[in-house]
Coordinates of C-alpha atoms in Angstrom, one line a residue:
M1 CA 106.8 84.1 32.0
K2 CA 110.1 85.4 32.5
E3 CA 112.2 84.4 29.2
K4 CA 115.3 84.1 31.5
Y5 CA 113.0 81.8 33.3
L6 CA 112.5 79.2 30.5
R7 CA 116.5 79.6 29.8
L8 CA 117.3 78.2 33.2
I9 CA 114.4 75.6 33.0
A10 CA 116.3 74.4 29.7
M11 CA 119.7 74.6 31.0
L12 CA 118.8 72.1 34.2
Q13 CA 117.0 69.9 31.2
E14 CA 120.2 69.6 29.3
E15 CA 122.9 69.3 32.0
H16 CA 120.8 66.5 34.4
K17 CA 122.8 67.1 37.5
Y18 CA 123.2 69.5 39.6
I19 CA 124.3 72.9 38.9
K20 CA 125.8 75.6 41.0
G21 CA 124.0 78.7 41.8
K22 CA 126.9 81.0 41.0
E23 CA 126.8 78.9 37.7
I24 CA 123.4 80.0 36.8
A25 CA 123.8 83.1 38.0
K26 CA 127.1 84.1 35.2
R27 CA 125.4 82.3 32.4
L28 CA 121.6 83.8 33.3
G29 CA 124.0 87.5 33.9
I30 CA 121.5 87.9 37.5
S31 CA 122.4 87.4 40.9
D32 CA 122.6 84.2 43.2
R33 CA 119.9 85.8 45.1
S34 CA 117.7 86.3 41.2
V35 CA 119.2 82.3 41.1
R36 CA 116.7 81.6 44.1
N37 CA 113.7 83.7 43.7
Y38 CA 113.8 82.4 40.3
V39 CA 113.3 78.9 41.3
K40 CA 110.9 79.4 44.7
D41 CA 108.9 81.3 42.3
L42 CA 109.5 78.5 39.3
N43 CA 108.2 75.6 41.5
E44 CA 104.8 77.6 43.8
N45 CA 103.7 79.1 40.8
Y46 CA 105.1 77.4 37.1
L47 CA 106.2 73.9 37.2
I48 CA 103.4 70.4 37.5
D49 CA 105.1 67.3 37.2
S50 CA 108.5 68.7 38.2
K51 CA 110.3 70.2 40.5
I52 CA 112.9 72.0 41.2
L53 CA 115.6 70.2 43.9
T54 CA 118.1 72.4 45.5
N55 CA 121.2 71.5 48.2
K56 CA 123.7 74.0 50.4
N57 CA 126.6 71.9 48.3
K58 CA 125.9 71.0 45.0
G59 CA 123.7 73.5 43.3
Y60 CA 120.4 72.9 42.1
I61 CA 118.7 69.6 39.8
L62 CA 115.6 69.1 37.6
T63 CA 113.4 66.5 38.6
G64 CA 110.7 65.0 37.0
A65 CA 109.8 65.9 33.6
V66 CA 108.5 69.5 31.9
E67 CA 105.2 68.7 29.6
D68 CA 103.5 71.8 31.3
I69 CA 103.4 74.9 32.9
K70 CA 100.8 76.2 34.9
V71 CA 99.0 79.4 33.2
S72 CA 98.9 82.6 34.8
E73 CA 96.8 85.7 34.0
H74 CA 100.5 87.1 32.9
F75 CA 101.5 83.9 30.8
E76 CA 98.2 84.6 28.9
F77 CA 98.8 87.8 27.8
E78 CA 102.1 87.0 26.5
E79 CA 100.8 84.5 25.0
R80 CA 97.3 86.5 23.6
M81 CA 100.4 88.9 22.1
F82 CA 102.1 86.6 20.4
F83 CA 98.8 85.8 17.9
I84 CA 97.2 89.3 18.3
V85 CA 100.7 90.3 16.4
K86 CA 100.3 87.7 13.8
F87 CA 97.0 88.1 13.4
L88 CA 97.9 92.0 12.7
L89 CA 101.3 90.8 10.8
D90 CA 99.1 88.5 8.5
A91 CA 96.2 91.2 8.1
D92 CA 96.5 93.3 4.6
D93 CA 95.1 95.9 6.4
W94 CA 92.3 96.3 9.4
I95 CA 91.2 93.9 11.2
T96 CA 88.9 94.0 14.2
Y97 CA 88.7 93.2 17.9
E98 CA 85.5 90.8 16.9
E99 CA 87.8 89.1 14.4
I100 CA 90.7 88.8 16.8
A101 CA 88.6 88.2 20.1
E102 CA 86.9 85.3 17.9
S103 CA 90.1 84.0 17.5
L104 CA 91.4 83.3 20.1
Y105 CA 88.4 83.0 22.0
F106 CA 88.5 85.8 24.1
S107 CA 86.8 89.1 25.0
N108 CA 86.6 92.2 22.5
Q109 CA 87.1 93.8 25.8
T110 CA 90.0 91.8 26.4
I111 CA 91.7 92.0 23.6
R112 CA 91.1 96.0 22.8
L113 CA 93.4 96.2 26.3
D114 CA 96.3 93.7 25.1
V115 CA 96.5 96.1 22.1
I116 CA 96.7 98.9 24.5
K117 CA 99.5 97.0 26.1
I118 CA 100.9 96.3 23.3
Q119 CA 101.2 99.2 22.1
K120 CA 102.9 100.9 25.5
M121 CA 105.7 97.9 25.1
M122 CA 105.8 99.0 21.5
E123 CA 107.3 102.7 22.3
T124 CA 109.8 101.5 24.3
Q125 CA 110.8 99.3 22.4
F126 CA 110.2 99.0 18.8
Q127 CA 110.4 102.7 17.2
N128 CA 109.6 102.5 14.0
L129 CA 106.5 100.7 15.4
R130 CA 102.4 101.9 15.7
I131 CA 99.0 100.4 16.0
E132 CA 96.3 102.5 13.9
S133 CA 92.9 102.4 15.3
V134 CA 89.8 103.7 13.5
I135 CA 86.0 103.0 14.9
F136 CA 84.5 100.7 12.8
K137 CA 87.6 99.5 10.9
G138 CA 89.7 98.5 13.1
V139 CA 92.9 98.2 13.9
R140 CA 96.8 97.5 11.7
L141 CA 100.2 97.5 12.9
K142 CA 102.0 99.8 10.8
G143 CA 106.0 100.8 10.8
S144 CA 109.4 99.2 9.8
E145 CA 109.0 95.5 8.4
I146 CA 112.2 94.6 10.4
E147 CA 111.1 95.6 13.4
K148 CA 106.9 93.8 13.1
R149 CA 109.1 90.5 12.4
L150 CA 111.3 91.1 15.5
L151 CA 108.9 92.1 17.6
L152 CA 107.1 89.2 16.4
E153 CA 110.0 86.9 16.9
S154 CA 111.2 88.1 20.4
L155 CA 107.6 86.9 21.5
S156 CA 107.8 83.5 19.7
K157 CA 109.8 82.5 21.6
I158 CA 107.7 82.7 25.4
T159 CA 106.8 79.0 25.5
T160 CA 110.1 77.2 24.5
L161 CA 111.9 75.0 27.1
N162 CA 113.9 72.5 25.2
K163 CA 115.2 70.7 22.1
S164 CA 112.3 68.0 22.9
S165 CA 109.8 70.4 22.8
F166 CA 110.4 73.3 20.9
T167 CA 109.5 71.7 18.1
D168 CA 105.9 71.4 18.6
S169 CA 106.3 74.1 20.5
L170 CA 107.1 76.3 16.7
A171 CA 104.3 74.4 15.1
Y172 CA 102.1 75.4 17.5
H173 CA 102.9 78.9 17.5
F174 CA 102.8 79.1 13.6
K175 CA 100.3 76.1 12.8
D176 CA 98.7 78.2 9.7
W177 CA 102.3 79.7 7.9
V178 CA 104.2 75.7 7.6
T179 CA 104.2 72.8 7.9
R180 CA 105.0 70.0 11.3
E181 CA 106.7 68.2 8.0
S182 CA 108.6 71.1 6.7
L183 CA 109.0 72.6 10.0
E184 CA 111.1 69.2 10.5
E185 CA 112.6 69.1 7.4
L186 CA 113.6 73.0 8.1
M187 CA 115.1 71.9 11.9
T188 CA 117.6 69.3 10.3
F189 CA 118.5 71.5 7.7
F190 CA 119.3 73.9 10.3
Q191 CA 121.5 71.6 12.0
E192 CA 123.0 70.3 9.2
K193 CA 124.6 73.8 9.1
Y194 CA 125.7 74.5 12.9
S195 CA 129.3 73.0 12.0
S196 CA 129.8 74.6 8.8
L197 CA 128.9 77.6 9.8
Q198 CA 130.4 77.5 13.5
I199 CA 126.8 78.0 14.8
P200 CA 126.1 77.9 18.9
D201 CA 124.2 74.1 19.0
N202 CA 122.1 74.9 21.9
S203 CA 118.0 75.2 22.9
E204 CA 117.6 79.4 22.4
T205 CA 120.2 79.8 19.4
T206 CA 117.3 77.4 17.5
V207 CA 114.6 78.5 18.3
S208 CA 115.8 82.3 17.7
I209 CA 117.4 81.3 14.4
L210 CA 114.3 79.0 13.3
S211 CA 112.3 82.0 14.3
Y212 CA 113.2 84.5 12.3
L213 CA 113.6 81.8 9.1
I214 CA 109.8 81.3 9.3
I215 CA 108.9 84.9 10.2
S216 CA 110.7 85.9 7.7
V217 CA 110.6 83.2 4.4
R218 CA 106.2 84.1 5.8
R219 CA 106.8 87.6 4.6
I220 CA 108.9 87.5 1.4
S221 CA 106.3 85.5 0.1
Q222 CA 103.2 87.8 0.8
N223 CA 105.8 90.5 -1.2
H224 CA 106.9 92.0 2.1
F225 CA 110.1 93.4 2.2
C226 CA 112.3 95.0 4.3
D227 CA 113.3 98.5 3.2
Y228 CA 116.4 99.0 1.3
S229 CA 118.0 102.0 3.4
F230 CA 121.9 101.8 3.0
D231 CA 124.8 102.5 0.6
S232 CA 126.0 99.8 -1.5
L233 CA 129.3 100.6 0.8
D234 CA 127.4 99.3 4.1
L235 CA 127.1 96.4 1.8
V236 CA 130.6 95.7 1.1
E237 CA 131.1 96.5 4.9
I238 CA 128.3 93.0 5.9
E239 CA 130.2 91.1 3.4
S240 CA 133.4 90.8 4.8
T241 CA 131.8 89.2 8.0
K242 CA 131.4 86.0 9.1
E243 CA 127.9 86.3 10.1
F244 CA 127.6 87.7 6.3
E245 CA 128.4 84.4 4.7
A246 CA 126.5 82.6 7.8
A247 CA 123.3 84.3 6.4
K248 CA 123.5 83.8 2.9
S249 CA 124.5 80.6 3.3
I250 CA 120.9 80.0 5.1
M251 CA 118.3 81.9 3.6
Y252 CA 119.6 80.9 0.5
D253 CA 119.5 77.0 0.9
Y254 CA 116.6 78.0 2.8
G255 CA 114.5 79.9 0.1
N256 CA 115.6 77.2 -2.8
Q257 CA 114.4 74.5 -0.2
S258 CA 111.2 76.8 0.2
K259 CA 110.8 77.6 -3.9
I260 CA 110.9 81.3 -2.8
I261 CA 113.8 83.9 -4.1
I262 CA 115.1 85.7 -0.9
P263 CA 116.5 89.2 -2.6
D264 CA 119.9 90.4 -1.5
V265 CA 118.7 92.9 0.9
E266 CA 117.2 90.1 3.4
I267 CA 120.4 88.7 3.8
I268 CA 122.2 91.8 5.3
Y269 CA 119.3 92.3 8.1
F270 CA 119.8 88.7 8.4
S271 CA 123.6 89.4 8.5
F272 CA 122.5 92.4 11.1
Y273 CA 120.1 89.9 13.2
L274 CA 123.0 87.7 13.3
I275 CA 125.7 90.1 14.3
S276 CA 122.9 91.5 17.5
Q277 CA 122.6 88.1 19.1
R278 CA 126.4 87.2 19.8
L279 CA 126.1 84.3 17.9
M280 CA 129.6 84.1 16.6
I281 CA 132.9 84.7 16.8
S282 CA 134.3 87.0 14.1
A283 CA 136.9 89.6 15.5
S284 CA 139.6 87.9 13.1
D285 CA 137.5 89.5 10.2
D286 CA 137.2 92.9 12.7
H287 CA 140.5 94.7 10.8
K288 CA 138.6 94.9 7.4
F289 CA 136.0 96.9 8.8
T290 CA 136.0 100.4 6.8
V291 CA 135.2 102.9 10.1
P292 CA 131.9 105.1 8.9
Q293 CA 134.1 109.1 8.9
E294 CA 130.4 110.1 11.1
L295 CA 131.8 106.9 14.1
R296 CA 135.2 107.9 13.7
S297 CA 134.0 111.7 14.6
G298 CA 131.7 110.7 17.5
V299 CA 133.5 108.4 18.8
K300 CA 136.7 111.6 18.9
N301 CA 134.6 113.5 20.1
S302 CA 132.5 112.5 22.6
L303 CA 136.0 111.0 24.8
K304 CA 137.3 114.8 25.0
V305 CA 133.7 115.4 25.8
L306 CA 134.5 113.0 28.8
E307 CA 137.7 114.1 29.3
R308 CA 136.4 117.3 30.0
I309 CA 133.7 115.7 32.7
Y310 CA 136.7 113.4 33.5
S311 CA 140.3 115.7 33.2
M312 CA 141.5 112.4 32.4
E313 CA 143.3 111.5 28.6
L314 CA 140.5 109.1 27.3
S315 CA 140.7 110.5 23.4
E316 CA 144.7 109.8 23.2
D317 CA 144.2 106.4 24.3
E318 CA 144.6 104.6 20.8
Q319 CA 143.7 101.3 22.8
L320 CA 140.1 102.8 23.8
Y321 CA 139.0 105.1 21.2
S322 CA 140.0 101.7 18.6
G323 CA 138.5 99.1 20.8
L324 CA 134.7 101.5 20.6
L325 CA 135.5 102.0 16.9
M326 CA 136.1 98.6 15.7
H327 CA 132.8 96.8 18.7
L328 CA 130.6 99.9 17.4
A329 CA 131.1 99.6 13.3
R330 CA 129.7 95.8 13.6
D331 CA 126.7 97.0 16.2
M332 CA 126.0 100.0 14.3
Y333 CA 124.3 98.4 11.7
P334 CA 121.4 96.7 13.9
L335 CA 121.4 99.5 16.1
M336 CA 120.2 101.6 13.7
F337 CA 117.5 99.4 12.8
N338 CA 116.4 98.5 16.9
F339 CA 117.8 95.0 16.1
Y340 CA 118.0 93.7 19.6
I341 CA 121.7 93.6 21.2
E342 CA 122.2 90.1 23.3
N343 CA 123.9 90.5 26.5
S344 CA 123.3 88.0 28.7
F345 CA 126.4 89.5 31.8
I346 CA 124.4 93.0 31.6
T347 CA 123.1 92.3 35.2
T348 CA 127.5 91.2 36.1
I349 CA 128.9 94.7 34.5
K350 CA 126.6 96.2 35.6
K351 CA 128.1 95.8 39.7
E352 CA 131.5 94.8 38.8
F353 CA 132.2 97.9 36.7
I354 CA 130.1 100.3 38.1
Q355 CA 132.6 103.2 37.3
G356 CA 133.0 101.8 33.8
Y357 CA 129.3 101.9 33.2
Y358 CA 128.9 104.9 34.7
M359 CA 131.4 106.7 32.1
A360 CA 129.4 104.5 29.5
V361 CA 126.9 105.9 29.8
S362 CA 127.6 109.6 29.6
F363 CA 129.0 108.5 26.7
A364 CA 126.7 107.0 25.2
N365 CA 123.9 110.7 25.5
D366 CA 126.6 112.2 24.3
L367 CA 127.0 109.7 20.9
K368 CA 123.1 109.7 20.9
K369 CA 123.0 114.2 21.1
S370 CA 126.1 113.3 18.1
I371 CA 125.4 110.8 15.7
H372 CA 121.8 110.3 16.1
L373 CA 123.4 106.9 17.3
Q374 CA 121.1 105.4 20.0
L375 CA 122.7 102.3 22.2
P376 CA 120.6 100.6 24.4
E377 CA 121.4 99.4 27.9
N378 CA 123.3 96.4 26.3
E379 CA 124.8 97.3 24.0
I380 CA 125.4 100.2 27.4
G381 CA 127.1 97.7 28.7
Y382 CA 130.0 96.1 26.2
I383 CA 130.7 99.7 26.1
A384 CA 131.5 99.3 29.6
I385 CA 134.1 97.0 29.8
H386 CA 135.9 99.4 27.5
F387 CA 136.2 102.0 29.6
A388 CA 137.0 99.2 32.9
S389 CA 140.1 98.7 31.4
F390 CA 140.8 102.1 30.0
I391 CA 140.6 102.7 34.2
E392 CA 141.9 99.5 35.3
R393 CA 145.5 101.1 32.7
C394 CA 144.9 104.5 34.7
K395 CA 145.4 102.9 37.7
T396 CA 149.1 101.6 37.4
K397 CA 150.2 104.9 39.7
N398 CA 147.5 105.9 42.0
V399 CA 147.9 105.7 45.1
K400 CA 151.3 109.0 46.0
I401 CA 154.0 107.7 49.0
V402 CA 157.0 110.6 49.6
I403 CA 159.7 108.7 51.7
L404 CA 161.5 111.5 54.0
L405 CA 164.8 110.8 54.2
G406 CA 167.4 111.1 57.4
R407 CA 170.6 110.9 58.1
H408 CA 170.7 107.5 56.1
Q409 CA 169.4 108.3 53.0
S410 CA 170.5 104.8 51.2
I411 CA 168.3 102.6 53.8
G412 CA 165.9 105.4 52.4
Y413 CA 166.4 104.1 48.5
L414 CA 166.2 100.9 49.8
L415 CA 162.9 101.0 50.6
K416 CA 161.4 102.7 48.0
K417 CA 163.1 100.1 45.4
E418 CA 161.4 97.4 47.6
L419 CA 157.8 99.7 47.9
E420 CA 157.7 99.7 44.1
R421 CA 158.4 96.3 44.3
R422 CA 155.4 95.4 46.4
Y423 CA 153.3 97.8 45.0
S424 CA 153.1 98.7 41.7
N425 CA 150.0 101.0 41.9
A426 CA 152.0 103.6 44.2
S427 CA 154.1 106.3 42.6
I428 CA 157.0 107.2 45.0
K429 CA 159.2 110.0 45.6
T430 CA 161.9 110.8 47.9
M431 CA 161.9 114.1 50.2
I432 CA 164.8 115.6 52.2
S433 CA 162.8 116.4 55.8
Q434 CA 163.2 120.0 57.1
G435 CA 161.9 119.1 60.3
T436 CA 159.9 121.9 60.6
K437 CA 156.3 122.5 60.3
S438 CA 156.1 124.3 57.2
D439 CA 156.3 120.7 55.7
N440 CA 152.3 119.6 56.1
Q441 CA 151.6 121.9 53.3
S442 CA 154.2 120.2 50.9
L443 CA 153.4 116.6 52.0
S444 CA 149.7 117.6 52.3
N445 CA 149.2 115.9 48.5
F446 CA 150.5 112.3 49.6
D447 CA 148.6 109.4 50.1
L448 CA 150.7 107.9 52.7
I449 CA 153.8 109.9 54.6
I450 CA 156.6 107.3 56.0
S451 CA 159.3 109.1 57.6
F452 CA 162.7 108.8 59.3
G453 CA 162.6 109.2 63.2
P454 CA 160.5 111.7 64.9
I455 CA 159.0 114.7 62.7
M456 CA 157.1 117.1 63.4
I457 CA 154.1 117.3 61.5
E458 CA 150.5 115.9 62.9
Q459 CA 149.1 113.8 59.9
S460 CA 147.2 110.3 60.2
N461 CA 148.0 109.4 57.1
M462 CA 152.2 109.1 58.7
I463 CA 154.4 106.1 59.8
V464 CA 157.6 106.6 61.7
I465 CA 160.2 103.9 61.6
N466 CA 163.3 104.0 63.0
G467 CA 166.4 102.5 62.0
T468 CA 166.6 99.8 58.7
P469 CA 162.9 98.6 58.4
A470 CA 161.4 95.9 59.6
E471 CA 159.1 93.5 59.2
E472 CA 156.7 95.5 61.2
D473 CA 157.7 98.2 59.7
Y474 CA 156.3 96.4 56.4
Q475 CA 152.6 94.9 58.1
E476 CA 152.3 98.6 59.5
I477 CA 152.4 99.9 55.8
D478 CA 150.7 97.1 54.0
K479 CA 147.8 97.9 56.5
L480 CA 148.1 101.9 55.9
M481 CA 147.8 100.9 51.8
R482 CA 144.8 98.8 52.6
K483 CA 143.3 101.2 54.1
M484 CA 143.3 103.6 51.2
N485 CA 142.0 100.7 49.2
Y486 CA 139.0 100.5 51.3
V487 CA 138.0 103.5 53.3
F488 CA 134.7 105.1 52.1
G489 CA 136.7 108.1 52.4
T490 CA 133.6 110.1 50.9
K491 CA 130.7 110.4 54.3
I492 CA 126.8 109.7 53.3
D493 CA 125.1 113.5 53.5
F494 CA 121.9 111.8 54.0
F495 CA 120.1 109.4 55.5
T496 CA 116.3 108.2 55.8
K497 CA 114.3 105.1 55.6
K498 CA 110.9 106.9 54.9
R499 CA 108.9 104.6 52.3
F500 CA 108.7 105.7 49.6
Q501 CA 105.9 105.1 47.4
D502 CA 107.4 104.4 44.1
K503 CA 110.9 105.4 42.5
E504 CA 110.3 108.8 41.5
E505 CA 108.9 109.7 44.8
L506 CA 112.3 107.9 46.2
L507 CA 114.2 110.2 44.0
L508 CA 112.9 113.4 44.6
G509 CA 112.7 112.1 48.8
L510 CA 116.7 111.8 48.1
L511 CA 117.3 114.7 46.3
T512 CA 115.0 117.0 48.6
G513 CA 117.4 115.7 51.4
I514 CA 121.0 117.3 50.3
E515 CA 119.2 120.1 48.5
A516 CA 118.9 119.3 44.4
P517 CA 115.6 118.5 43.7
E518 CA 116.0 120.6 40.5
M519 CA 118.3 117.2 39.7
L520 CA 115.6 115.1 39.2
E521 CA 115.0 115.4 35.1
S522 CA 118.7 114.5 34.8
I523 CA 118.4 112.1 37.0
L524 CA 115.8 110.1 35.8
E525 CA 117.0 111.3 31.5
R526 CA 120.0 109.0 33.1
E527 CA 117.0 106.0 33.9
E528 CA 116.2 106.1 30.6
F529 CA 119.5 104.8 29.3
S530 CA 119.5 102.2 31.2
S531 CA 117.9 101.5 35.1
T532 CA 121.6 102.4 37.6
D533 CA 120.0 98.8 39.6
I534 CA 122.7 96.4 39.6
S535 CA 122.2 93.7 41.8
D536 CA 121.2 92.3 45.8
G537 CA 119.0 94.6 46.0
I538 CA 121.1 97.6 45.4
A539 CA 120.8 100.5 42.9
I540 CA 122.5 103.2 42.7
P541 CA 121.5 106.3 40.7
H542 CA 123.1 109.1 39.5
P543 CA 122.7 111.8 36.7
L544 CA 123.8 113.2 33.5
L545 CA 125.0 116.1 34.7
T546 CA 127.1 117.2 37.0
S547 CA 125.2 119.4 40.4
R548 CA 126.0 122.8 41.5
F549 CA 127.8 122.0 44.2
E550 CA 131.2 122.1 44.5
K551 CA 131.8 118.2 46.5
T552 CA 130.0 115.4 45.8
K553 CA 126.8 114.4 47.6
I554 CA 126.2 111.4 48.6
A555 CA 122.5 110.5 49.7
V556 CA 120.9 106.7 51.3
T557 CA 117.6 105.0 51.3
I558 CA 116.9 101.8 53.6
Q559 CA 113.1 100.5 52.6
E560 CA 111.7 98.0 54.8
K561 CA 109.9 97.5 52.1
P562 CA 111.8 96.6 48.5
I563 CA 110.7 99.0 45.6
D564 CA 110.3 98.0 41.9
W565 CA 113.0 99.5 40.0
G566 CA 112.6 98.0 36.5
S567 CA 114.5 94.6 36.6
Q568 CA 114.1 94.0 40.1
F569 CA 113.1 95.2 44.1
V570 CA 115.3 96.7 45.2
D571 CA 116.2 97.9 49.1
L572 CA 119.4 99.8 49.5
I573 CA 119.8 103.3 47.1
I574 CA 122.6 105.1 47.1
M575 CA 122.7 108.6 45.4
I576 CA 125.6 110.1 43.8
V577 CA 125.5 113.3 42.5
P578 CA 128.6 115.2 41.4
G579 CA 130.0 117.6 42.4
K580 CA 131.0 120.3 39.3
N581 CA 134.6 120.4 39.7
D582 CA 134.5 116.7 41.5
Q583 CA 134.7 114.0 38.9
K584 CA 137.8 112.2 40.1
N585 CA 136.1 112.1 44.1
T586 CA 133.0 110.5 42.0
S587 CA 135.5 108.0 40.6
R588 CA 136.6 107.0 44.2
V589 CA 133.8 107.5 45.2
M590 CA 132.5 104.8 42.3
E591 CA 135.0 102.1 43.2
E592 CA 133.8 102.1 47.4
I593 CA 130.4 101.4 47.2
Y594 CA 132.0 98.6 45.0
N595 CA 134.3 97.6 48.2
I596 CA 130.9 98.2 49.8
I597 CA 128.7 95.9 47.4
K598 CA 131.3 92.4 46.8
D599 CA 131.9 92.0 50.3
P600 CA 128.3 90.0 51.7
E601 CA 129.1 90.5 55.1
L602 CA 129.1 94.3 55.1
L603 CA 126.3 94.6 52.8
I604 CA 124.2 92.4 55.2
E605 CA 125.3 95.0 58.2
V606 CA 125.2 98.3 55.9
K607 CA 121.3 97.2 55.6
K608 CA 120.6 97.5 59.6
T609 CA 121.9 100.4 60.1
N610 CA 119.3 103.4 61.6
S611 CA 120.7 106.8 60.9
L612 CA 123.3 109.0 58.8
E613 CA 125.7 108.3 61.4
E614 CA 125.2 104.3 62.7
F615 CA 125.7 104.2 58.2
N616 CA 128.7 106.2 58.3
N617 CA 130.5 104.9 61.4
V618 CA 129.8 101.0 60.0
I619 CA 131.4 101.8 56.5
E620 CA 134.2 103.4 58.3
N621 CA 135.2 101.3 61.3
R622 CA 134.9 98.0 59.3
E623 CA 137.5 94.9 59.9
M624 CA 140.3 95.5 57.2
R625 CA 140.3 92.6 54.6
T626 CA 143.4 91.7 52.8

């Protein structure tokens, strides 16, 4: 069962009342439509003696008792996966397929296939783990001790539902590692730590930490210790955090309770774990960090690379630079040891901050090359917020207006003051018009031209005011300003409704449509960083590199049968291939796409189009919205 299914059930059980779909979506980091799909799947395929009821006005509520769930083939595999990894950890060396199969009551062939699946999963999530297989010997798990623990911890949460049942679940999963009595003692011990250490009191947090502790204490008792692969300076930095304070208090006290000695290195790794889970608010301690010089140089150089691409002063923006440094200084150690970074808002971030996320991926790609720091999707999501903030600060003067002064220049200056008051994002200049066609060239760089009296210029972005500006004039100006914010300025270059079999075939089909098949490798590399699906069945694939084209190219396909994009199925795919000197326009396109996907009515209309002309017309002719 998906982890978010479990979180949804736990949320509804804890509330005991209706919860709005938007609230559930926000807390789970998914779209409203995903919430509806989750509820439908749970009711049809998992829940037995309970049901999630839907009320159009009130939201969702859980009825009945979730004492059991239907077992599907996928769920059985996830259960087997946990116990197979647990057997591998407990084995001193080799363990045979037959031994595992006999313990789990499955065939040897089933276990062999499961091991292959586990190996594939580890290749994408745990870089320093591998399963060795030798004929007549069996299999064994090799690699980093901390990643072995994190692998098992991530699998232990699969069937845990709520506070009334997760104790039973943990007792079941770790039945030969911890007794029911000691588990209840651990539960009591941990509950006493909540308030004093400022740890969130919820079922998901409790299960995560208890699983980590049970696994760590078991491994320590068997003399399997984490590697000490950082210097004393790193230790000093970690000791300044609230996470270290909590880790030390919990680990030492639990070690005494379990009658084992906890090495200092285990406290450090537990600190990394708490940081990665985003369990504590520690911003007030950030100033205590001495940021490593390698990270300072890496962030600065990566920002300079982006500067050349986007023609924006990124490296000189102190708020952006310091924000990235302090964020990465806290996360770099968990990232170095492949801790999973929790980010329940990743879907919302990818949708709401398209351009910021786009820049964050480029930043992460360069940081990986320069200082070999790999940023996973969830971490890129946090980085995207920093870039989104920078973009908003840069938007303060993103509309250029010129006022062509006539005989009564004082009225023109008063108009300038009024427009500056109304539009904080406008850069407004005044000019004396000569009333000739030669003005065309000098005025071509302005987004809006306002003239007092007739003028021999033929441009669509011009308003003529006769005399003192009236309310009708301001309404016309406002209409054009809103149009500049909403209009899809760049028409798409290729459109198709051809049915594609898979993601890679679709990507190549769109690239072929705009005559750029050579960009496929870069787009696939971008997808490896983080899937470009966002929400509401939309994906916005794009390459890490710019193309050979002068101008940005856009290709669109609408799939009658949604296609698997990784974390969700999508039916509207808008591919953006940046031109080599056109990043400013690419950023504009990103903003305009966001204006499409945030408008539910427009999105429905767009997905009904059947041709390139129809798609462009729908975007261009849509009703202006205030």
